[in-house]
């Protein structure tokens, strides 16, 4: 029997409690098939019924599910309010497991509106509760999310520790997909802490795991981040190989945006070994893709790097003057060193929910 049929029957017989349960189940099913607006409506109706019936526990569940649906349609302020109410209710009811889940979801919503200090607090509370409850899987998820929030407030030492703890937990639990996500985030934090040797190791482990799991999209991400870590550690030949592999994967997957990012990083690595013509070709391909994607900021960056590569390829005596204006039709405001391109795109961190 479908959730919708269950809902119809409960309405016909006047079973309000059953109707609330059916709405909750329907809402979660609608979220699974990405029909979020309908899911929000179902959870809101469930919430009204739970409050009418004085069902405090059901009210907390309805609020939590409503919050997750609201996040999916980017109604973050409303999602934050729903998660906060859910966490407060579960605290009153001494349901610490659902309290921790609500706090972890609250943290992810707070990150979306850039309230990172509040997000750190929410994820810390969630992780501590999951630890006390011996729910090590969700503890790992909360720790990984905590690490992401800590990176945003530039507390890289604590971020490294949080991601490492998360990775260790997922390794023990045999959850290799989340282990790889945590390792990739660990690598990013280690790069920010300028610990490039360990960052390389973390990204290599993540890439290997994603390859084994057949997740080629995240494999490409891990390879591109590996390339930046190798570049920072001045292992340019290996960085070139990593970025090239990443670009090839994203080409196969049809992810043009990440393909362009990998190509531009590929070009900056090629410049370091004085392969300027090849670097210029990579930057030119990246810029062309960014033009198609309408990403003006990254287009400008790729064109700036292209100008630098052409300058080096042609030499100081032979290069045409005003190359930037010739390539873009715009005045160049500043010269960005090729090495800056490695960090210019920013990390794409992997939250776990």
GROMACS .gro file of C-alpha atoms in nm:
model
  353
    1UNK     CA    1   0.000   0.000   0.000
    2UNK     CA    2   0.143   0.340  -0.096
    3UNK     CA    3   0.177   0.626   0.151
    4UNK     CA    4  -0.078   0.823  -0.051
    5UNK     CA    5  -0.333   0.538  -0.028
    6UNK     CA    6  -0.267   0.515   0.347
    7UNK     CA    7  -0.329   0.890   0.375
    8UNK     CA    8  -0.661   0.863   0.185
    9UNK     CA    9  -0.785   0.584   0.412
   10UNK     CA   10  -0.689   0.772   0.730
   11UNK     CA   11  -0.878   1.077   0.605
   12UNK     CA   12  -1.187   0.868   0.523
   13UNK     CA   13  -1.202   0.707   0.868
   14UNK     CA   14  -1.106   1.025   1.052
   15UNK     CA   15  -0.786   0.880   1.199
   16UNK     CA   16  -0.586   1.197   1.276
   17UNK     CA   17  -0.291   1.016   1.431
   18UNK     CA   18  -0.272   0.779   1.135
   19UNK     CA   19  -0.305   1.072   0.898
   20UNK     CA   20  -0.005   1.240   1.062
   21UNK     CA   21   0.207   0.925   1.032
   22UNK     CA   22   0.104   0.885   0.668
   23UNK     CA   23   0.195   1.249   0.592
   24UNK     CA   24   0.535   1.206   0.755
   25UNK     CA   25   0.605   0.891   0.553
   26UNK     CA   26   0.478   1.056   0.236
   27UNK     CA   27   0.700   1.360   0.294
   28UNK     CA   28   1.015   1.151   0.339
   29UNK     CA   29   0.928   0.948   0.027
   30UNK     CA   30   0.876   1.267  -0.173
   31UNK     CA   31   1.218   1.391  -0.061
   32UNK     CA   32   1.372   1.069  -0.193
   33UNK     CA   33   1.236   1.143  -0.541
   34UNK     CA   34   1.333   1.513  -0.511
   35UNK     CA   35   0.976   1.647  -0.505
   36UNK     CA   36   1.071   1.889  -0.229
   37UNK     CA   37   0.787   2.141  -0.251
   38UNK     CA   38   0.532   1.862  -0.209
   39UNK     CA   39   0.742   1.715   0.073
   40UNK     CA   40   0.742   2.050   0.254
   41UNK     CA   41   0.362   2.065   0.229
   42UNK     CA   42   0.328   1.709   0.369
   43UNK     CA   43   0.562   1.779   0.663
   44UNK     CA   44   0.384   2.107   0.741
   45UNK     CA   45   0.046   1.928   0.751
   46UNK     CA   46   0.198   1.658   0.974
   47UNK     CA   47   0.335   1.928   1.205
   48UNK     CA   48  -0.011   2.086   1.245
   49UNK     CA   49  -0.167   1.750   1.332
   50UNK     CA   50   0.106   1.661   1.583
   51UNK     CA   51   0.059   1.994   1.760
   52UNK     CA   52  -0.320   1.950   1.766
   53UNK     CA   53  -0.280   1.603   1.914
   54UNK     CA   54  -0.014   1.711   2.165
   55UNK     CA   55   0.229   1.461   2.011
   56UNK     CA   56   0.556   1.629   2.109
   57UNK     CA   57   0.776   1.352   1.976
   58UNK     CA   58   0.597   1.349   1.641
   59UNK     CA   59   0.620   1.728   1.635
   60UNK     CA   60   1.000   1.708   1.669
   61UNK     CA   61   1.025   1.452   1.389
   62UNK     CA   62   0.801   1.663   1.164
   63UNK     CA   63   1.016   1.972   1.233
   64UNK     CA   64   1.337   1.785   1.157
   65UNK     CA   65   1.205   1.643   0.831
   66UNK     CA   66   1.061   1.981   0.736
   67UNK     CA   67   1.402   2.140   0.797
   68UNK     CA   68   1.581   1.897   0.566
   69UNK     CA   69   1.325   1.956   0.289
   70UNK     CA   70   1.353   2.334   0.330
   71UNK     CA   71   1.732   2.308   0.295
   72UNK     CA   72   1.690   2.133  -0.038
   73UNK     CA   73   1.500   2.431  -0.180
   74UNK     CA   74   1.749   2.675  -0.025
   75UNK     CA   75   1.506   2.820   0.230
   76UNK     CA   76   1.783   2.816   0.486
   77UNK     CA   77   1.651   3.061   0.744
   78UNK     CA   78   1.329   2.860   0.773
   79UNK     CA   79   1.530   2.537   0.785
   80UNK     CA   80   1.743   2.673   1.070
   81UNK     CA   81   1.431   2.765   1.266
   82UNK     CA   82   1.282   2.417   1.213
   83UNK     CA   83   1.602   2.236   1.318
   84UNK     CA   84   1.642   2.459   1.625
   85UNK     CA   85   1.285   2.386   1.735
   86UNK     CA   86   1.338   2.013   1.675
   87UNK     CA   87   1.661   2.006   1.877
   88UNK     CA   88   1.495   2.194   2.166
   89UNK     CA   89   1.200   1.954   2.168
   90UNK     CA   90   1.416   1.643   2.169
   91UNK     CA   91   1.626   1.793   2.451
   92UNK     CA   92   1.311   1.836   2.661
   93UNK     CA   93   1.203   1.480   2.577
   94UNK     CA   94   1.549   1.337   2.662
   95UNK     CA   95   1.566   1.184   2.313
   96UNK     CA   96   1.936   1.258   2.276
   97UNK     CA   97   1.977   1.057   1.959
   98UNK     CA   98   1.727   1.266   1.764
   99UNK     CA   99   1.857   1.579   1.941
  100UNK     CA  100   2.202   1.505   1.801
  101UNK     CA  101   2.062   1.445   1.452
  102UNK     CA  102   1.875   1.776   1.466
  103UNK     CA  103   2.191   1.957   1.583
  104UNK     CA  104   2.397   1.808   1.299
  105UNK     CA  105   2.134   1.914   1.044
  106UNK     CA  106   2.121   2.256   1.208
  107UNK     CA  107   2.496   2.289   1.162
  108UNK     CA  108   2.477   2.217   0.789
  109UNK     CA  109   2.199   2.475   0.745
  110UNK     CA  110   2.398   2.734   0.943
  111UNK     CA  111   2.696   2.677   0.714
  112UNK     CA  112   2.479   2.758   0.413
  113UNK     CA  113   2.412   3.107   0.552
  114UNK     CA  114   2.778   3.144   0.653
  115UNK     CA  115   2.714   3.138   1.028
  116UNK     CA  116   3.020   2.923   1.075
  117UNK     CA  117   3.085   2.986   1.444
  118UNK     CA  118   2.730   2.877   1.527
  119UNK     CA  119   2.775   2.579   1.293
  120UNK     CA  120   3.093   2.474   1.476
  121UNK     CA  121   2.901   2.478   1.806
  122UNK     CA  122   2.611   2.273   1.664
  123UNK     CA  123   2.837   2.008   1.510
  124UNK     CA  124   3.049   1.986   1.828
  125UNK     CA  125   2.738   1.923   2.036
  126UNK     CA  126   2.613   1.664   1.788
  127UNK     CA  127   2.947   1.480   1.780
  128UNK     CA  128   2.967   1.474   2.161
  129UNK     CA  129   2.614   1.331   2.190
  130UNK     CA  130   2.677   1.064   1.927
  131UNK     CA  131   2.998   0.968   2.110
  132UNK     CA  132   2.806   0.926   2.437
  133UNK     CA  133   2.542   0.720   2.255
  134UNK     CA  134   2.806   0.497   2.089
  135UNK     CA  135   2.663   0.585   1.746
  136UNK     CA  136   3.003   0.598   1.583
  137UNK     CA  137   2.873   0.623   1.229
  138UNK     CA  138   2.685   0.946   1.296
  139UNK     CA  139   2.971   1.060   1.519
  140UNK     CA  140   3.195   1.037   1.213
  141UNK     CA  141   2.945   1.234   1.005
  142UNK     CA  142   2.924   1.508   1.267
  143UNK     CA  143   3.304   1.522   1.300
  144UNK     CA  144   3.348   1.556   0.925
  145UNK     CA  145   3.093   1.838   0.916
  146UNK     CA  146   3.265   1.997   1.215
  147UNK     CA  147   3.594   1.991   1.025
  148UNK     CA  148   3.434   2.173   0.731
  149UNK     CA  149   3.298   2.447   0.960
  150UNK     CA  150   3.634   2.479   1.136
  151UNK     CA  151   3.807   2.529   0.801
  152UNK     CA  152   3.569   2.814   0.727
  153UNK     CA  153   3.676   2.992   1.048
  154UNK     CA  154   4.039   2.913   0.957
  155UNK     CA  155   4.098   2.686   1.254
  156UNK     CA  156   4.292   2.439   1.045
  157UNK     CA  157   4.461   2.255   1.333
  158UNK     CA  158   4.127   2.151   1.484
  159UNK     CA  159   3.984   2.087   1.137
  160UNK     CA  160   4.264   1.840   1.061
  161UNK     CA  161   4.197   1.661   1.389
  162UNK     CA  162   3.820   1.642   1.323
  163UNK     CA  163   3.860   1.507   0.969
  164UNK     CA  164   4.125   1.257   1.083
  165UNK     CA  165   3.896   1.129   1.360
  166UNK     CA  166   3.610   1.098   1.110
  167UNK     CA  167   3.827   0.909   0.860
  168UNK     CA  168   3.950   0.671   1.133
  169UNK     CA  169   3.593   0.600   1.246
  170UNK     CA  170   3.472   0.529   0.893
  171UNK     CA  171   3.772   0.301   0.836
  172UNK     CA  172   3.684   0.102   1.148
  173UNK     CA  173   3.320   0.083   1.040
  174UNK     CA  174   3.406  -0.029   0.687
  175UNK     CA  175   3.227   0.271   0.532
  176UNK     CA  176   3.486   0.334   0.265
  177UNK     CA  177   3.286   0.593   0.075
  178UNK     CA  178   3.259   0.828   0.372
  179UNK     CA  179   3.616   0.739   0.467
  180UNK     CA  180   3.727   0.867   0.126
  181UNK     CA  181   3.518   1.185   0.166
  182UNK     CA  182   3.674   1.252   0.506
  183UNK     CA  183   4.024   1.185   0.369
  184UNK     CA  184   3.970   1.430   0.084
  185UNK     CA  185   3.853   1.695   0.331
  186UNK     CA  186   4.150   1.610   0.553
  187UNK     CA  187   4.381   1.672   0.259
  188UNK     CA  188   4.230   2.014   0.197
  189UNK     CA  189   4.272   2.109   0.564
  190UNK     CA  190   4.631   1.985   0.561
  191UNK     CA  191   4.704   2.198   0.254
  192UNK     CA  192   4.566   2.502   0.436
  193UNK     CA  193   4.792   2.415   0.729
  194UNK     CA  194   5.080   2.390   0.476
  195UNK     CA  195   5.144   2.026   0.558
  196UNK     CA  196   5.177   1.922   0.195
  197UNK     CA  197   5.340   1.582   0.246
  198UNK     CA  198   5.051   1.452   0.456
  199UNK     CA  199   4.799   1.627   0.227
  200UNK     CA  200   4.937   1.434  -0.070
  201UNK     CA  201   4.900   1.107   0.122
  202UNK     CA  202   4.538   1.187   0.220
  203UNK     CA  203   4.434   1.278  -0.134
  204UNK     CA  204   4.609   0.971  -0.277
  205UNK     CA  205   4.422   0.745  -0.035
  206UNK     CA  206   4.094   0.918  -0.120
  207UNK     CA  207   4.152   0.885  -0.496
  208UNK     CA  208   4.237   0.515  -0.461
  209UNK     CA  209   3.922   0.447  -0.258
  210UNK     CA  210   3.697   0.636  -0.499
  211UNK     CA  211   3.851   0.442  -0.789
  212UNK     CA  212   3.781   0.112  -0.613
  213UNK     CA  213   3.425   0.223  -0.536
  214UNK     CA  214   3.362   0.325  -0.897
  215UNK     CA  215   3.285   0.686  -0.795
  216UNK     CA  216   3.470   0.849  -1.081
  217UNK     CA  217   3.337   1.197  -1.016
  218UNK     CA  218   3.485   1.212  -0.668
  219UNK     CA  219   3.793   1.031  -0.796
  220UNK     CA  220   3.842   1.325  -1.032
  221UNK     CA  221   3.800   1.573  -0.746
  222UNK     CA  222   4.053   1.386  -0.533
  223UNK     CA  223   4.301   1.378  -0.821
  224UNK     CA  224   4.266   1.750  -0.882
  225UNK     CA  225   4.321   1.825  -0.512
  226UNK     CA  226   4.614   1.582  -0.517
  227UNK     CA  227   4.759   1.786  -0.801
  228UNK     CA  228   4.736   2.109  -0.599
  229UNK     CA  229   4.905   1.944  -0.300
  230UNK     CA  230   5.184   1.807  -0.521
  231UNK     CA  231   5.222   2.150  -0.682
  232UNK     CA  232   5.250   2.316  -0.342
  233UNK     CA  233   5.513   2.058  -0.249
  234UNK     CA  234   5.699   2.142  -0.574
  235UNK     CA  235   5.649   1.795  -0.718
  236UNK     CA  236   5.549   1.944  -1.050
  237UNK     CA  237   5.577   1.641  -1.278
  238UNK     CA  238   5.344   1.443  -1.052
  239UNK     CA  239   5.108   1.740  -1.023
  240UNK     CA  240   5.086   1.760  -1.402
  241UNK     CA  241   4.990   1.393  -1.420
  242UNK     CA  242   4.725   1.425  -1.147
  243UNK     CA  243   4.558   1.732  -1.303
  244UNK     CA  244   4.568   1.569  -1.648
  245UNK     CA  245   4.396   1.256  -1.513
  246UNK     CA  246   4.136   1.469  -1.338
  247UNK     CA  247   4.061   1.670  -1.652
  248UNK     CA  248   4.027   1.350  -1.858
  249UNK     CA  249   3.782   1.202  -1.605
  250UNK     CA  250   3.567   1.515  -1.597
  251UNK     CA  251   3.566   1.523  -1.978
  252UNK     CA  252   3.435   1.164  -1.985
  253UNK     CA  253   3.172   1.247  -1.720
  254UNK     CA  254   3.057   1.562  -1.899
  255UNK     CA  255   3.133   1.784  -1.598
  256UNK     CA  256   3.254   2.086  -1.795
  257UNK     CA  257   3.298   2.312  -1.495
  258UNK     CA  258   3.538   2.081  -1.312
  259UNK     CA  259   3.705   1.991  -1.640
  260UNK     CA  260   3.783   2.360  -1.687
  261UNK     CA  261   3.914   2.393  -1.331
  262UNK     CA  262   4.140   2.089  -1.375
  263UNK     CA  263   4.266   2.218  -1.710
  264UNK     CA  264   4.357   2.554  -1.561
  265UNK     CA  265   4.539   2.387  -1.273
  266UNK     CA  266   4.709   2.160  -1.529
  267UNK     CA  267   4.831   2.473  -1.707
  268UNK     CA  268   4.978   2.630  -1.393
  269UNK     CA  269   5.171   2.310  -1.320
  270UNK     CA  270   5.303   2.300  -1.678
  271UNK     CA  271   5.429   2.656  -1.639
  272UNK     CA  272   5.640   2.548  -1.342
  273UNK     CA  273   5.838   2.311  -1.565
  274UNK     CA  274   5.860   2.574  -1.843
  275UNK     CA  275   5.628   2.393  -2.085
  276UNK     CA  276   5.471   2.725  -2.170
  277UNK     CA  277   5.309   2.643  -2.505
  278UNK     CA  278   5.131   2.341  -2.356
  279UNK     CA  279   5.033   2.551  -2.056
  280UNK     CA  280   4.887   2.818  -2.283
  281UNK     CA  281   4.681   2.555  -2.465
  282UNK     CA  282   4.543   2.424  -2.132
  283UNK     CA  283   4.455   2.775  -2.008
  284UNK     CA  284   4.295   2.857  -2.344
  285UNK     CA  285   4.078   2.545  -2.327
  286UNK     CA  286   3.982   2.627  -1.969
  287UNK     CA  287   3.891   2.986  -2.058
  288UNK     CA  288   3.677   2.869  -2.351
  289UNK     CA  289   3.485   2.634  -2.124
  290UNK     CA  290   3.432   2.905  -1.860
  291UNK     CA  291   3.297   3.135  -2.134
  292UNK     CA  292   3.041   2.869  -2.232
  293UNK     CA  293   2.949   2.820  -1.866
  294UNK     CA  294   2.911   3.194  -1.804
  295UNK     CA  295   3.164   3.185  -1.518
  296UNK     CA  296   3.315   3.529  -1.568
  297UNK     CA  297   3.538   3.522  -1.261
  298UNK     CA  298   3.711   3.198  -1.354
  299UNK     CA  299   3.720   3.301  -1.720
  300UNK     CA  300   3.919   3.610  -1.619
  301UNK     CA  301   4.152   3.396  -1.408
  302UNK     CA  302   4.216   3.148  -1.690
  303UNK     CA  303   4.279   3.432  -1.936
  304UNK     CA  304   4.520   3.596  -1.694
  305UNK     CA  305   4.711   3.268  -1.664
  306UNK     CA  306   4.700   3.229  -2.041
  307UNK     CA  307   4.855   3.574  -2.075
  308UNK     CA  308   5.132   3.479  -1.834
  309UNK     CA  309   5.204   3.156  -2.024
  310UNK     CA  310   5.212   3.337  -2.360
  311UNK     CA  311   5.444   3.602  -2.218
  312UNK     CA  312   5.688   3.330  -2.115
  313UNK     CA  313   5.650   3.136  -2.440
  314UNK     CA  314   5.717   3.439  -2.659
  315UNK     CA  315   5.987   3.588  -2.439
  316UNK     CA  316   6.015   3.941  -2.312
  317UNK     CA  317   6.146   4.083  -2.642
  318UNK     CA  318   5.898   3.920  -2.882
  319UNK     CA  319   5.569   3.926  -2.695
  320UNK     CA  320   5.306   4.173  -2.817
  321UNK     CA  321   5.222   4.458  -2.586
  322UNK     CA  322   4.882   4.466  -2.420
  323UNK     CA  323   4.831   4.090  -2.449
  324UNK     CA  324   4.561   4.090  -2.180
  325UNK     CA  325   4.359   4.353  -2.365
  326UNK     CA  326   4.412   4.168  -2.692
  327UNK     CA  327   4.280   3.841  -2.540
  328UNK     CA  328   3.988   3.986  -2.346
  329UNK     CA  329   3.902   4.327  -2.484
  330UNK     CA  330   3.926   4.457  -2.125
  331UNK     CA  331   4.183   4.643  -1.919
  332UNK     CA  332   4.391   4.416  -1.704
  333UNK     CA  333   4.374   4.530  -1.345
  334UNK     CA  334   4.644   4.311  -1.194
  335UNK     CA  335   4.885   4.035  -1.280
  336UNK     CA  336   4.811   3.707  -1.105
  337UNK     CA  337   5.110   3.481  -1.066
  338UNK     CA  338   5.057   3.135  -1.219
  339UNK     CA  339   5.114   2.970  -0.882
  340UNK     CA  340   4.809   3.150  -0.737
  341UNK     CA  341   4.578   2.955  -0.965
  342UNK     CA  342   4.628   2.644  -0.756
  343UNK     CA  343   4.434   2.787  -0.464
  344UNK     CA  344   4.211   3.030  -0.651
  345UNK     CA  345   3.921   2.791  -0.712
  346UNK     CA  346   3.858   2.712  -0.346
  347UNK     CA  347   3.790   2.375  -0.188
  348UNK     CA  348   3.475   2.180  -0.248
  349UNK     CA  349   3.428   2.014   0.085
  350UNK     CA  350   3.219   1.703   0.134
  351UNK     CA  351   2.955   1.731   0.406
  352UNK     CA  352   2.805   1.410   0.539
  353UNK     CA  353   2.451   1.389   0.663
   0.00000   0.00000   0.00000
